[in-house]
């Protein structure tokens, strides 16, 4: 393992966040903004969307984790839209079926000003090019042929 | 093969934040990036590390997805906790412990050990590059400084270095970028 030459650097002075709000409102946004300023285009943000006890609980489900992630992503998005030039942020979900679930859940696809929720891909039935595509779209989400308009 | 029809770029936006996508849907995000390459994409809590493990399995994208696309994604904010258990040759025979890998861009990767007191963590190492999964576990485990039977310790570690296929240094040449580990 590489020696910890960075251990005393100011780059490691940032403490663990004390709460999830700090994750999104402060550290995650600042880290992403710094990376964007350096020219990076593909960024990853990862932190527990729920408290550890909730994540481990049988009562939590993919839907509850997804809903938490949507709320947290909206929080981060708001920081970008509040920048001086008023960015427009699109939160992407996998497909229109998921989009419908979200709209049913939160009642809107515009959770904040200049923040919209959209689907990455069209509905399976709308985009199927043949019967095989339609059947595969029902039973599997594996993209054997990804297309764009 | 990419043909026209399914992925829907939003050209009027300034930034994408992708949520909820599963491993099978990651190729759609790749297609989106190719359709709109100047638009940043934030992969938000998509558990990319877990999805890498699924690549190459039936009905999942191939491992090449990591080499050509996922390797280009820079982890700018990473807070990942892991729980472990160590068997001991003496009471209490099982020791539960946990650690956290913490990174905020442009800083490096901190390996933190939960001290067990009020959720406090102690930094046990700080690295320029992302440690492999087994390496992180080794750092955290050694920081416990538990004096135990050496034979048991060597049996726990095993005879071979265990790395996931995407962490193997001999395959780093296949990557489009080292962003994912720097």
PDB file of C-alpha atoms in Angstrom:
ATOM      1  CA  UNK A   1       0.000   0.000   0.000  1.00  0.00           C
ATOM      2  CA  UNK A   2       1.313   3.417  -0.991  1.00  0.00           C
ATOM      3  CA  UNK A   3       2.818   5.438   1.840  1.00  0.00           C
ATOM      4  CA  UNK A   4       0.607   8.103   3.299  1.00  0.00           C
ATOM      5  CA  UNK A   5       2.483  11.087   1.974  1.00  0.00           C
ATOM      6  CA  UNK A   6      -0.809  12.956   1.948  1.00  0.00           C
ATOM      7  CA  UNK A   7      -1.619  12.324   5.581  1.00  0.00           C
ATOM      8  CA  UNK A   8      -0.625  15.739   6.789  1.00  0.00           C
ATOM      9  CA  UNK A   9      -1.879  17.563   3.725  1.00  0.00           C
ATOM     10  CA  UNK A  10      -4.754  19.960   3.945  1.00  0.00           C
ATOM     11  CA  UNK A  11      -6.445  17.764   1.361  1.00  0.00           C
ATOM     12  CA  UNK A  12      -7.311  15.333   4.144  1.00  0.00           C
ATOM     13  CA  UNK A  13      -8.473  17.939   6.618  1.00  0.00           C
ATOM     14  CA  UNK A  14     -12.116  17.536   5.604  1.00  0.00           C
ATOM     15  CA  UNK A  15     -13.926  15.664   8.352  1.00  0.00           C
ATOM     16  CA  UNK A  16     -16.626  13.054   7.917  1.00  0.00           C
ATOM     17  CA  UNK A  17     -20.004  14.713   7.588  1.00  0.00           C
ATOM     18  CA  UNK A  18     -22.009  14.693  10.778  1.00  0.00           C
ATOM     19  CA  UNK A  19     -25.282  14.201   8.965  1.00  0.00           C
ATOM     20  CA  UNK A  20     -26.741  13.513   5.539  1.00  0.00           C
ATOM     21  CA  UNK A  21     -27.582  17.187   5.061  1.00  0.00           C
ATOM     22  CA  UNK A  22     -23.899  18.024   5.269  1.00  0.00           C
ATOM     23  CA  UNK A  23     -23.217  15.367   2.646  1.00  0.00           C
ATOM     24  CA  UNK A  24     -25.424  17.032   0.091  1.00  0.00           C
ATOM     25  CA  UNK A  25     -25.538  20.660   1.036  1.00  0.00           C
ATOM     26  CA  UNK A  26     -21.883  21.104   1.528  1.00  0.00           C
ATOM     27  CA  UNK A  27     -19.333  18.456   0.759  1.00  0.00           C
ATOM     28  CA  UNK A  28     -20.804  16.581  -2.227  1.00  0.00           C
ATOM     29  CA  UNK A  29     -21.804  19.730  -4.099  1.00  0.00           C
ATOM     30  CA  UNK A  30     -18.448  21.422  -3.446  1.00  0.00           C
ATOM     31  CA  UNK A  31     -16.547  18.339  -4.570  1.00  0.00           C
ATOM     32  CA  UNK A  32     -18.615  18.055  -7.750  1.00  0.00           C
ATOM     33  CA  UNK A  33     -18.286  21.765  -8.501  1.00  0.00           C
ATOM     34  CA  UNK A  34     -14.507  21.556  -8.094  1.00  0.00           C
ATOM     35  CA  UNK A  35     -14.299  18.580 -10.436  1.00  0.00           C
ATOM     36  CA  UNK A  36     -16.465  20.307 -13.045  1.00  0.00           C
ATOM     37  CA  UNK A  37     -14.272  23.402 -12.821  1.00  0.00           C
ATOM     38  CA  UNK A  38     -11.284  21.147 -13.533  1.00  0.00           C
ATOM     39  CA  UNK A  39     -12.971  19.908 -16.689  1.00  0.00           C
ATOM     40  CA  UNK A  40     -14.258  16.528 -15.606  1.00  0.00           C
ATOM     41  CA  UNK A  41     -17.520  15.492 -17.252  1.00  0.00           C
ATOM     42  CA  UNK A  42     -18.333  12.131 -15.668  1.00  0.00           C
ATOM     43  CA  UNK A  43     -18.584  12.260 -11.898  1.00  0.00           C
ATOM     44  CA  UNK A  44     -19.643   9.836  -9.206  1.00  0.00           C
ATOM     45  CA  UNK A  45     -21.207  10.747  -5.889  1.00  0.00           C
ATOM     46  CA  UNK A  46     -21.868   7.993  -3.415  1.00  0.00           C
ATOM     47  CA  UNK A  47     -22.928   8.054   0.207  1.00  0.00           C
ATOM     48  CA  UNK A  48     -25.561   6.178   2.242  1.00  0.00           C
ATOM     49  CA  UNK A  49     -28.957   7.609   1.239  1.00  0.00           C
ATOM     50  CA  UNK A  50     -30.554   6.434   4.464  1.00  0.00           C
ATOM     51  CA  UNK A  51     -29.322   5.878   8.000  1.00  0.00           C
ATOM     52  CA  UNK A  52     -27.521   2.559   8.468  1.00  0.00           C
ATOM     53  CA  UNK A  53     -30.361   1.126  10.550  1.00  0.00           C
ATOM     54  CA  UNK A  54     -32.892   2.019   7.855  1.00  0.00           C
ATOM     55  CA  UNK A  55     -30.745   0.550   5.095  1.00  0.00           C
ATOM     56  CA  UNK A  56     -30.488  -2.725   6.988  1.00  0.00           C
ATOM     57  CA  UNK A  57     -34.157  -2.766   7.941  1.00  0.00           C
ATOM     58  CA  UNK A  58     -36.492  -5.177   6.190  1.00  0.00           C
ATOM     59  CA  UNK A  59     -39.014  -2.355   6.035  1.00  0.00           C
ATOM     60  CA  UNK A  60     -36.844  -0.440   3.595  1.00  0.00           C
ATOM     61  CA  UNK A  61     -37.210  -1.313  -0.058  1.00  0.00           C
ATOM     62  CA  UNK A  62     -35.836  -0.367  -3.433  1.00  0.00           C
ATOM     63  CA  UNK A  63     -38.650   2.183  -3.659  1.00  0.00           C
ATOM     64  CA  UNK A  64     -37.768   3.854  -0.361  1.00  0.00           C
ATOM     65  CA  UNK A  65     -34.083   3.981  -1.263  1.00  0.00           C
ATOM     66  CA  UNK A  66     -34.965   5.317  -4.717  1.00  0.00           C
ATOM     67  CA  UNK A  67     -37.205   7.973  -3.209  1.00  0.00           C
ATOM     68  CA  UNK A  68     -34.446   9.005  -0.798  1.00  0.00           C
ATOM     69  CA  UNK A  69     -31.955   9.243  -3.646  1.00  0.00           C
ATOM     70  CA  UNK A  70     -34.353  11.384  -5.650  1.00  0.00           C
ATOM     71  CA  UNK A  71     -34.747  13.799  -2.728  1.00  0.00           C
ATOM     72  CA  UNK A  72     -30.998  13.967  -2.176  1.00  0.00           C
ATOM     73  CA  UNK A  73     -30.308  14.447  -5.893  1.00  0.00           C
ATOM     74  CA  UNK A  74     -32.826  17.293  -5.922  1.00  0.00           C
ATOM     75  CA  UNK A  75     -31.007  18.901  -2.981  1.00  0.00           C
ATOM     76  CA  UNK A  76     -27.707  18.758  -4.847  1.00  0.00           C
ATOM     77  CA  UNK A  77     -29.367  19.989  -8.041  1.00  0.00           C
ATOM     78  CA  UNK A  78     -30.666  23.073  -6.241  1.00  0.00           C
ATOM     79  CA  UNK A  79     -27.116  24.095  -5.431  1.00  0.00           C
ATOM     80  CA  UNK A  80     -26.220  24.030  -9.109  1.00  0.00           C
ATOM     81  CA  UNK A  81     -29.311  25.976 -10.127  1.00  0.00           C
ATOM     82  CA  UNK A  82     -28.478  28.647  -7.562  1.00  0.00           C
ATOM     83  CA  UNK A  83     -25.100  29.304  -9.132  1.00  0.00           C
ATOM     84  CA  UNK A  84     -24.738  32.739 -10.727  1.00  0.00           C
ATOM     85  CA  UNK A  85     -25.600  31.596 -14.219  1.00  0.00           C
ATOM     86  CA  UNK A  86     -28.731  29.650 -13.200  1.00  0.00           C
ATOM     87  CA  UNK A  87     -28.024  26.173 -14.492  1.00  0.00           C
ATOM     88  CA  UNK A  88     -30.790  23.851 -15.619  1.00  0.00           C
ATOM     89  CA  UNK A  89     -30.436  20.428 -14.104  1.00  0.00           C
ATOM     90  CA  UNK A  90     -32.138  17.266 -15.314  1.00  0.00           C
ATOM     91  CA  UNK A  91     -32.457  14.328 -12.957  1.00  0.00           C
ATOM     92  CA  UNK A  92     -32.511  11.148 -14.995  1.00  0.00           C
ATOM     93  CA  UNK A  93     -34.328   7.947 -14.175  1.00  0.00           C
ATOM     94  CA  UNK A  94     -33.921   4.812 -16.293  1.00  0.00           C
ATOM     95  CA  UNK A  95     -37.190   4.838 -18.262  1.00  0.00           C
ATOM     96  CA  UNK A  96     -40.668   6.281 -18.570  1.00  0.00           C
ATOM     97  CA  UNK A  97     -42.215   3.566 -16.444  1.00  0.00           C
ATOM     98  CA  UNK A  98     -40.002   4.728 -13.569  1.00  0.00           C
ATOM     99  CA  UNK A  99     -40.892   8.319 -14.435  1.00  0.00           C
ATOM    100  CA  UNK A 100     -44.583   7.534 -14.055  1.00  0.00           C
ATOM    101  CA  UNK A 101     -43.951   6.040 -10.627  1.00  0.00           C
ATOM    102  CA  UNK A 102     -42.099   9.162  -9.560  1.00  0.00           C
ATOM    103  CA  UNK A 103     -44.798  11.467 -10.835  1.00  0.00           C
ATOM    104  CA  UNK A 104     -47.390   9.413  -8.957  1.00  0.00           C
ATOM    105  CA  UNK A 105     -45.240   9.596  -5.837  1.00  0.00           C
ATOM    106  CA  UNK A 106     -44.220  13.268  -5.690  1.00  0.00           C
ATOM    107  CA  UNK A 107     -46.944  14.720  -7.886  1.00  0.00           C
ATOM    108  CA  UNK A 108     -44.635  16.596 -10.227  1.00  0.00           C
ATOM    109  CA  UNK A 109     -41.676  16.178 -12.529  1.00  0.00           C
ATOM    110  CA  UNK A 110     -40.327  19.605 -11.578  1.00  0.00           C
ATOM    111  CA  UNK A 111     -39.334  19.219  -7.913  1.00  0.00           C
ATOM    112  CA  UNK A 112     -37.537  22.575  -7.849  1.00  0.00           C
ATOM    113  CA  UNK A 113     -36.952  25.630 -10.010  1.00  0.00           C
ATOM    114  CA  UNK A 114     -34.868  24.705 -13.066  1.00  0.00           C
ATOM    115  CA  UNK A 115     -34.807  21.081 -11.908  1.00  0.00           C
ATOM    116  CA  UNK A 116     -36.768  18.522 -13.925  1.00  0.00           C
ATOM    117  CA  UNK A 117     -37.009  14.755 -13.821  1.00  0.00           C
ATOM    118  CA  UNK A 118     -36.756  12.935 -17.149  1.00  0.00           C
ATOM    119  CA  UNK A 119     -36.293   9.394 -18.415  1.00  0.00           C
ATOM    120  CA  UNK A 120     -33.096   8.321 -20.119  1.00  0.00           C
ATOM    121  CA  UNK A 121     -34.924   6.092 -22.548  1.00  0.00           C
ATOM    122  CA  UNK A 122     -38.333   5.936 -24.167  1.00  0.00           C
ATOM    123  CA  UNK A 123     -40.984   3.503 -23.004  1.00  0.00           C
ATOM    124  CA  UNK A 124     -40.165  -0.101 -23.973  1.00  0.00           C
ATOM    125  CA  UNK A 125     -43.315  -0.522 -26.099  1.00  0.00           C
ATOM    126  CA  UNK A 126     -42.766   2.829 -27.840  1.00  0.00           C
ATOM    127  CA  UNK A 127     -39.165   2.064 -28.724  1.00  0.00           C
ATOM    128  CA  UNK A 128     -39.405  -1.612 -29.646  1.00  0.00           C
ATOM    129  CA  UNK A 129     -38.377  -2.123 -33.248  1.00  0.00           C
ATOM    130  CA  UNK A 130     -39.765  -5.647 -33.532  1.00  0.00           C
ATOM    131  CA  UNK A 131     -41.629  -8.311 -31.557  1.00  0.00           C
ATOM    132  CA  UNK A 132     -38.386  -9.694 -30.125  1.00  0.00           C
ATOM    133  CA  UNK A 133     -37.495  -6.250 -28.734  1.00  0.00           C
ATOM    134  CA  UNK A 134     -40.947  -5.930 -27.215  1.00  0.00           C
ATOM    135  CA  UNK A 135     -40.767  -9.291 -25.473  1.00  0.00           C
ATOM    136  CA  UNK A 136     -37.206  -8.706 -24.278  1.00  0.00           C
ATOM    137  CA  UNK A 137     -38.258  -5.306 -22.994  1.00  0.00           C
ATOM    138  CA  UNK A 138     -40.886  -6.965 -20.834  1.00  0.00           C
ATOM    139  CA  UNK A 139     -38.668  -9.695 -19.392  1.00  0.00           C
ATOM    140  CA  UNK A 140     -35.290  -8.026 -19.334  1.00  0.00           C
ATOM    141  CA  UNK A 141     -33.844  -4.551 -19.258  1.00  0.00           C
ATOM    142  CA  UNK A 142     -30.595  -5.691 -20.902  1.00  0.00           C
ATOM    143  CA  UNK A 143     -29.948  -3.341 -23.837  1.00  0.00           C
ATOM    144  CA  UNK A 144     -28.780  -5.362 -26.780  1.00  0.00           C
ATOM    145  CA  UNK A 145     -29.148  -2.343 -29.031  1.00  0.00           C
ATOM    146  CA  UNK A 146     -29.175   1.128 -27.519  1.00  0.00           C
ATOM    147  CA  UNK A 147     -30.506   3.880 -29.739  1.00  0.00           C
ATOM    148  CA  UNK A 148     -31.151   7.576 -29.626  1.00  0.00           C
ATOM    149  CA  UNK A 149     -33.280   9.977 -31.565  1.00  0.00           C
TER     150      UNK A 149
ATOM    151  CA  UNK B   1     -23.886  -0.988 -31.764  1.00  0.00           C
ATOM    152  CA  UNK B   2     -25.655   2.336 -31.343  1.00  0.00           C
ATOM    153  CA  UNK B   3     -28.539   3.260 -33.623  1.00  0.00           C
ATOM    154  CA  UNK B   4     -31.139   5.949 -33.407  1.00  0.00           C
ATOM    155  CA  UNK B   5     -34.349   5.538 -31.380  1.00  0.00           C
ATOM    156  CA  UNK B   6     -34.306   5.011 -27.607  1.00  0.00           C
ATOM    157  CA  UNK B   7     -32.067   7.267 -25.482  1.00  0.00           C
ATOM    158  CA  UNK B   8     -33.479  10.769 -24.990  1.00  0.00           C
ATOM    159  CA  UNK B   9     -30.905  13.556 -24.433  1.00  0.00           C
ATOM    160  CA  UNK B  10     -32.223  16.831 -23.032  1.00  0.00           C
ATOM    161  CA  UNK B  11     -30.088  19.288 -24.961  1.00  0.00           C
ATOM    162  CA  UNK B  12     -31.562  22.323 -23.176  1.00  0.00           C
ATOM    163  CA  UNK B  13     -30.152  21.196 -19.822  1.00  0.00           C
ATOM    164  CA  UNK B  14     -26.755  22.088 -18.367  1.00  0.00           C
ATOM    165  CA  UNK B  15     -26.183  19.066 -16.174  1.00  0.00           C
ATOM    166  CA  UNK B  16     -27.539  15.557 -15.756  1.00  0.00           C
ATOM    167  CA  UNK B  17     -27.840  13.731 -12.457  1.00  0.00           C
ATOM    168  CA  UNK B  18     -28.541  10.021 -12.961  1.00  0.00           C
ATOM    169  CA  UNK B  19     -30.336   8.144 -10.188  1.00  0.00           C
ATOM    170  CA  UNK B  20     -31.791   4.665  -9.683  1.00  0.00           C
ATOM    171  CA  UNK B  21     -30.256   3.065 -12.805  1.00  0.00           C
ATOM    172  CA  UNK B  22     -29.358  -0.598 -12.460  1.00  0.00           C
ATOM    173  CA  UNK B  23     -26.347  -2.314 -13.971  1.00  0.00           C
ATOM    174  CA  UNK B  24     -28.356  -3.288 -17.016  1.00  0.00           C
ATOM    175  CA  UNK B  25     -29.207   0.372 -17.646  1.00  0.00           C
ATOM    176  CA  UNK B  26     -25.666   1.705 -17.530  1.00  0.00           C
ATOM    177  CA  UNK B  27     -25.194   1.313 -21.313  1.00  0.00           C
ATOM    178  CA  UNK B  28     -28.054   3.809 -21.739  1.00  0.00           C
ATOM    179  CA  UNK B  29     -26.036   6.370 -19.790  1.00  0.00           C
ATOM    180  CA  UNK B  30     -23.053   5.626 -21.998  1.00  0.00           C
ATOM    181  CA  UNK B  31     -25.208   6.215 -25.063  1.00  0.00           C
ATOM    182  CA  UNK B  32     -26.471   9.451 -23.522  1.00  0.00           C
ATOM    183  CA  UNK B  33     -22.913  10.646 -22.980  1.00  0.00           C
ATOM    184  CA  UNK B  34     -22.037   9.831 -26.572  1.00  0.00           C
ATOM    185  CA  UNK B  35     -25.118  11.724 -27.776  1.00  0.00           C
ATOM    186  CA  UNK B  36     -24.354  14.744 -25.566  1.00  0.00           C
ATOM    187  CA  UNK B  37     -20.645  14.516 -24.707  1.00  0.00           C
ATOM    188  CA  UNK B  38     -20.135  18.059 -23.396  1.00  0.00           C
ATOM    189  CA  UNK B  39     -22.892  17.753 -20.818  1.00  0.00           C
ATOM    190  CA  UNK B  40     -21.655  16.600 -17.394  1.00  0.00           C
ATOM    191  CA  UNK B  41     -23.303  13.560 -15.864  1.00  0.00           C
ATOM    192  CA  UNK B  42     -23.290  12.935 -12.125  1.00  0.00           C
ATOM    193  CA  UNK B  43     -23.798   9.260 -11.309  1.00  0.00           C
ATOM    194  CA  UNK B  44     -25.648   9.690  -8.042  1.00  0.00           C
ATOM    195  CA  UNK B  45     -25.668   6.766  -5.612  1.00  0.00           C
ATOM    196  CA  UNK B  46     -25.766   4.250  -8.425  1.00  0.00           C
ATOM    197  CA  UNK B  47     -23.517   1.780  -6.557  1.00  0.00           C
ATOM    198  CA  UNK B  48     -21.152   1.516  -9.497  1.00  0.00           C
ATOM    199  CA  UNK B  49     -18.792  -0.682  -7.487  1.00  0.00           C
ATOM    200  CA  UNK B  50     -21.543  -3.253  -7.018  1.00  0.00           C
ATOM    201  CA  UNK B  51     -22.588  -3.064 -10.671  1.00  0.00           C
ATOM    202  CA  UNK B  52     -19.024  -3.681 -11.810  1.00  0.00           C
ATOM    203  CA  UNK B  53     -19.282  -7.042 -10.106  1.00  0.00           C
ATOM    204  CA  UNK B  54     -22.294  -7.942 -12.256  1.00  0.00           C
ATOM    205  CA  UNK B  55     -20.691  -7.082 -15.567  1.00  0.00           C
ATOM    206  CA  UNK B  56     -20.130 -10.138 -17.723  1.00  0.00           C
ATOM    207  CA  UNK B  57     -22.898 -12.164 -16.099  1.00  0.00           C
ATOM    208  CA  UNK B  58     -25.866 -13.413 -18.164  1.00  0.00           C
ATOM    209  CA  UNK B  59     -28.288 -10.594 -19.080  1.00  0.00           C
ATOM    210  CA  UNK B  60     -25.782  -7.976 -17.902  1.00  0.00           C
ATOM    211  CA  UNK B  61     -23.473  -5.819 -19.998  1.00  0.00           C
ATOM    212  CA  UNK B  62     -20.002  -7.110 -20.710  1.00  0.00           C
ATOM    213  CA  UNK B  63     -16.928  -6.306 -18.647  1.00  0.00           C
ATOM    214  CA  UNK B  64     -15.795  -4.072 -21.475  1.00  0.00           C
ATOM    215  CA  UNK B  65     -18.332  -1.506 -20.274  1.00  0.00           C
ATOM    216  CA  UNK B  66     -16.042  -0.850 -17.327  1.00  0.00           C
ATOM    217  CA  UNK B  67     -12.902  -0.546 -19.430  1.00  0.00           C
ATOM    218  CA  UNK B  68     -14.396   1.758 -22.076  1.00  0.00           C
ATOM    219  CA  UNK B  69     -16.844   3.827 -19.999  1.00  0.00           C
ATOM    220  CA  UNK B  70     -17.099   3.276 -16.240  1.00  0.00           C
ATOM    221  CA  UNK B  71     -13.338   3.733 -15.856  1.00  0.00           C
ATOM    222  CA  UNK B  72     -13.803   7.332 -17.026  1.00  0.00           C
ATOM    223  CA  UNK B  73     -16.111   8.236 -14.141  1.00  0.00           C
ATOM    224  CA  UNK B  74     -14.337  10.191 -11.406  1.00  0.00           C
ATOM    225  CA  UNK B  75     -15.497   9.520  -7.836  1.00  0.00           C
ATOM    226  CA  UNK B  76     -15.669  13.087  -6.518  1.00  0.00           C
ATOM    227  CA  UNK B  77     -17.523  12.336  -3.298  1.00  0.00           C
ATOM    228  CA  UNK B  78     -17.294   8.851  -1.883  1.00  0.00           C
ATOM    229  CA  UNK B  79     -18.443   7.794   1.553  1.00  0.00           C
ATOM    230  CA  UNK B  80     -18.658   4.037   1.669  1.00  0.00           C
ATOM    231  CA  UNK B  81     -18.942   2.053   4.870  1.00  0.00           C
ATOM    232  CA  UNK B  82     -18.234  -1.637   5.208  1.00  0.00           C
ATOM    233  CA  UNK B  83     -18.830  -4.027   8.086  1.00  0.00           C
ATOM    234  CA  UNK B  84     -16.537  -6.961   8.793  1.00  0.00           C
ATOM    235  CA  UNK B  85     -16.189  -9.742  11.323  1.00  0.00           C
ATOM    236  CA  UNK B  86     -12.961 -11.334  12.449  1.00  0.00           C
ATOM    237  CA  UNK B  87     -12.724 -14.700  14.139  1.00  0.00           C
ATOM    238  CA  UNK B  88     -10.388 -14.956  17.085  1.00  0.00           C
ATOM    239  CA  UNK B  89      -8.814 -17.932  18.771  1.00  0.00           C
ATOM    240  CA  UNK B  90      -9.845 -16.560  22.156  1.00  0.00           C
ATOM    241  CA  UNK B  91     -12.938 -14.831  23.656  1.00  0.00           C
ATOM    242  CA  UNK B  92     -14.953 -13.110  22.353  1.00  0.00           C
ATOM    243  CA  UNK B  93     -14.073 -15.371  19.339  1.00  0.00           C
ATOM    244  CA  UNK B  94     -15.817 -12.997  16.916  1.00  0.00           C
ATOM    245  CA  UNK B  95     -14.926  -9.323  16.623  1.00  0.00           C
ATOM    246  CA  UNK B  96     -17.273  -7.103  14.625  1.00  0.00           C
ATOM    247  CA  UNK B  97     -15.822  -3.898  13.243  1.00  0.00           C
ATOM    248  CA  UNK B  98     -16.462  -1.438  10.464  1.00  0.00           C
ATOM    249  CA  UNK B  99     -14.640   1.108   8.408  1.00  0.00           C
ATOM    250  CA  UNK B 100     -15.340   3.853   5.933  1.00  0.00           C
ATOM    251  CA  UNK B 101     -13.644   4.888   2.727  1.00  0.00           C
ATOM    252  CA  UNK B 102     -14.005   8.630   2.406  1.00  0.00           C
ATOM    253  CA  UNK B 103     -13.017  10.856  -0.462  1.00  0.00           C
ATOM    254  CA  UNK B 104     -13.829  14.398  -1.461  1.00  0.00           C
ATOM    255  CA  UNK B 105     -12.349  15.734  -4.664  1.00  0.00           C
ATOM    256  CA  UNK B 106      -9.639  16.931  -5.083  1.00  0.00           C
ATOM    257  CA  UNK B 107      -8.408  15.178  -1.949  1.00  0.00           C
ATOM    258  CA  UNK B 108      -7.264  11.598  -1.673  1.00  0.00           C
ATOM    259  CA  UNK B 109      -8.833   8.528  -0.130  1.00  0.00           C
ATOM    260  CA  UNK B 110      -9.061   8.216   3.627  1.00  0.00           C
ATOM    261  CA  UNK B 111      -9.386   4.809   5.280  1.00  0.00           C
ATOM    262  CA  UNK B 112     -11.296   5.329   8.504  1.00  0.00           C
ATOM    263  CA  UNK B 113     -11.871   2.882  11.335  1.00  0.00           C
ATOM    264  CA  UNK B 114     -14.994   3.118  13.460  1.00  0.00           C
ATOM    265  CA  UNK B 115     -13.737   3.443  17.015  1.00  0.00           C
ATOM    266  CA  UNK B 116     -17.059   2.239  18.388  1.00  0.00           C
ATOM    267  CA  UNK B 117     -17.659   5.385  20.406  1.00  0.00           C
ATOM    268  CA  UNK B 118     -20.553   7.609  19.348  1.00  0.00           C
ATOM    269  CA  UNK B 119     -20.010   6.984  15.647  1.00  0.00           C
ATOM    270  CA  UNK B 120     -16.506   8.423  15.694  1.00  0.00           C
ATOM    271  CA  UNK B 121     -13.957   7.349  13.120  1.00  0.00           C
ATOM    272  CA  UNK B 122     -10.172   7.348  13.275  1.00  0.00           C
ATOM    273  CA  UNK B 123      -8.156   7.852  10.142  1.00  0.00           C
ATOM    274  CA  UNK B 124      -5.756   4.949   9.761  1.00  0.00           C
ATOM    275  CA  UNK B 125      -4.414   5.697   6.305  1.00  0.00           C
ATOM    276  CA  UNK B 126      -4.609   8.295   3.575  1.00  0.00           C
ATOM    277  CA  UNK B 127      -3.930   7.363  -0.030  1.00  0.00           C
ATOM    278  CA  UNK B 128      -3.508   9.178  -3.267  1.00  0.00           C
ATOM    279  CA  UNK B 129      -5.247   6.419  -5.227  1.00  0.00           C
ATOM    280  CA  UNK B 130      -8.341   4.383  -4.549  1.00  0.00           C
ATOM    281  CA  UNK B 131      -7.473   1.262  -2.573  1.00  0.00           C
ATOM    282  CA  UNK B 132      -8.769  -2.087  -3.838  1.00  0.00           C
ATOM    283  CA  UNK B 133     -11.610  -3.604  -1.838  1.00  0.00           C
ATOM    284  CA  UNK B 134      -9.364  -6.209  -0.250  1.00  0.00           C
ATOM    285  CA  UNK B 135      -6.702  -3.602   0.406  1.00  0.00           C
ATOM    286  CA  UNK B 136      -9.141  -1.390   2.260  1.00  0.00           C
ATOM    287  CA  UNK B 137     -10.226  -4.321   4.407  1.00  0.00           C
ATOM    288  CA  UNK B 138      -6.600  -5.156   5.139  1.00  0.00           C
ATOM    289  CA  UNK B 139      -5.835  -1.595   6.215  1.00  0.00           C
ATOM    290  CA  UNK B 140      -8.816  -1.462   8.531  1.00  0.00           C
ATOM    291  CA  UNK B 141      -8.169  -4.926   9.959  1.00  0.00           C
ATOM    292  CA  UNK B 142      -4.512  -4.214  10.681  1.00  0.00           C
ATOM    293  CA  UNK B 143      -5.512  -1.002  12.419  1.00  0.00           C
ATOM    294  CA  UNK B 144      -7.441  -3.073  14.948  1.00  0.00           C
ATOM    295  CA  UNK B 145      -4.072  -4.291  16.223  1.00  0.00           C
ATOM    296  CA  UNK B 146      -5.563  -7.464  17.608  1.00  0.00           C
ATOM    297  CA  UNK B 147      -2.936  -9.887  18.843  1.00  0.00           C
ATOM    298  CA  UNK B 148      -4.082 -13.319  17.750  1.00  0.00           C
ATOM    299  CA  UNK B 149      -2.963 -16.705  16.521  1.00  0.00           C
ATOM    300  CA  UNK B 150      -0.672 -16.201  13.509  1.00  0.00           C
ATOM    301  CA  UNK B 151      -1.860 -19.359  11.764  1.00  0.00           C
ATOM    302  CA  UNK B 152      -5.469 -18.191  11.939  1.00  0.00           C
ATOM    303  CA  UNK B 153      -4.390 -14.818  10.629  1.00  0.00           C
ATOM    304  CA  UNK B 154      -2.633 -16.346   7.622  1.00  0.00           C
ATOM    305  CA  UNK B 155      -5.605 -18.613   6.916  1.00  0.00           C
ATOM    306  CA  UNK B 156      -7.885 -15.571   6.941  1.00  0.00           C
ATOM    307  CA  UNK B 157      -5.716 -13.753   4.452  1.00  0.00           C
ATOM    308  CA  UNK B 158      -5.250 -16.743   2.182  1.00  0.00           C
ATOM    309  CA  UNK B 159      -2.259 -17.591   0.029  1.00  0.00           C
ATOM    310  CA  UNK B 160      -3.116 -15.293  -2.876  1.00  0.00           C
ATOM    311  CA  UNK B 161      -3.804 -11.590  -3.227  1.00  0.00           C
ATOM    312  CA  UNK B 162      -7.536 -11.291  -3.807  1.00  0.00           C
ATOM    313  CA  UNK B 163      -8.612  -8.516  -6.112  1.00  0.00           C
ATOM    314  CA  UNK B 164     -11.718  -8.090  -8.176  1.00  0.00           C
ATOM    315  CA  UNK B 165     -11.232  -8.355 -11.937  1.00  0.00           C
ATOM    316  CA  UNK B 166     -11.472  -4.595 -12.429  1.00  0.00           C
ATOM    317  CA  UNK B 167      -8.775  -3.977  -9.807  1.00  0.00           C
ATOM    318  CA  UNK B 168      -6.161  -6.209 -11.440  1.00  0.00           C
ATOM    319  CA  UNK B 169      -3.181  -4.065 -12.394  1.00  0.00           C
ATOM    320  CA  UNK B 170      -2.347  -6.255 -15.377  1.00  0.00           C
ATOM    321  CA  UNK B 171      -5.619  -5.152 -16.996  1.00  0.00           C
ATOM    322  CA  UNK B 172      -5.204  -1.425 -16.341  1.00  0.00           C
ATOM    323  CA  UNK B 173      -4.009  -1.079 -19.917  1.00  0.00           C
ATOM    324  CA  UNK B 174      -7.533  -1.918 -21.126  1.00  0.00           C
ATOM    325  CA  UNK B 175      -8.997   1.116 -19.345  1.00  0.00           C
ATOM    326  CA  UNK B 176      -9.979   4.213 -21.248  1.00  0.00           C
ATOM    327  CA  UNK B 177      -8.997   6.206 -18.158  1.00  0.00           C
ATOM    328  CA  UNK B 178      -7.717   5.827 -14.607  1.00  0.00           C
ATOM    329  CA  UNK B 179     -10.269   8.376 -13.373  1.00  0.00           C
ATOM    330  CA  UNK B 180     -12.245   5.787 -11.434  1.00  0.00           C
ATOM    331  CA  UNK B 181      -9.251   5.032  -9.177  1.00  0.00           C
ATOM    332  CA  UNK B 182      -7.552   8.428  -8.873  1.00  0.00           C
TER     333      UNK B 182
END
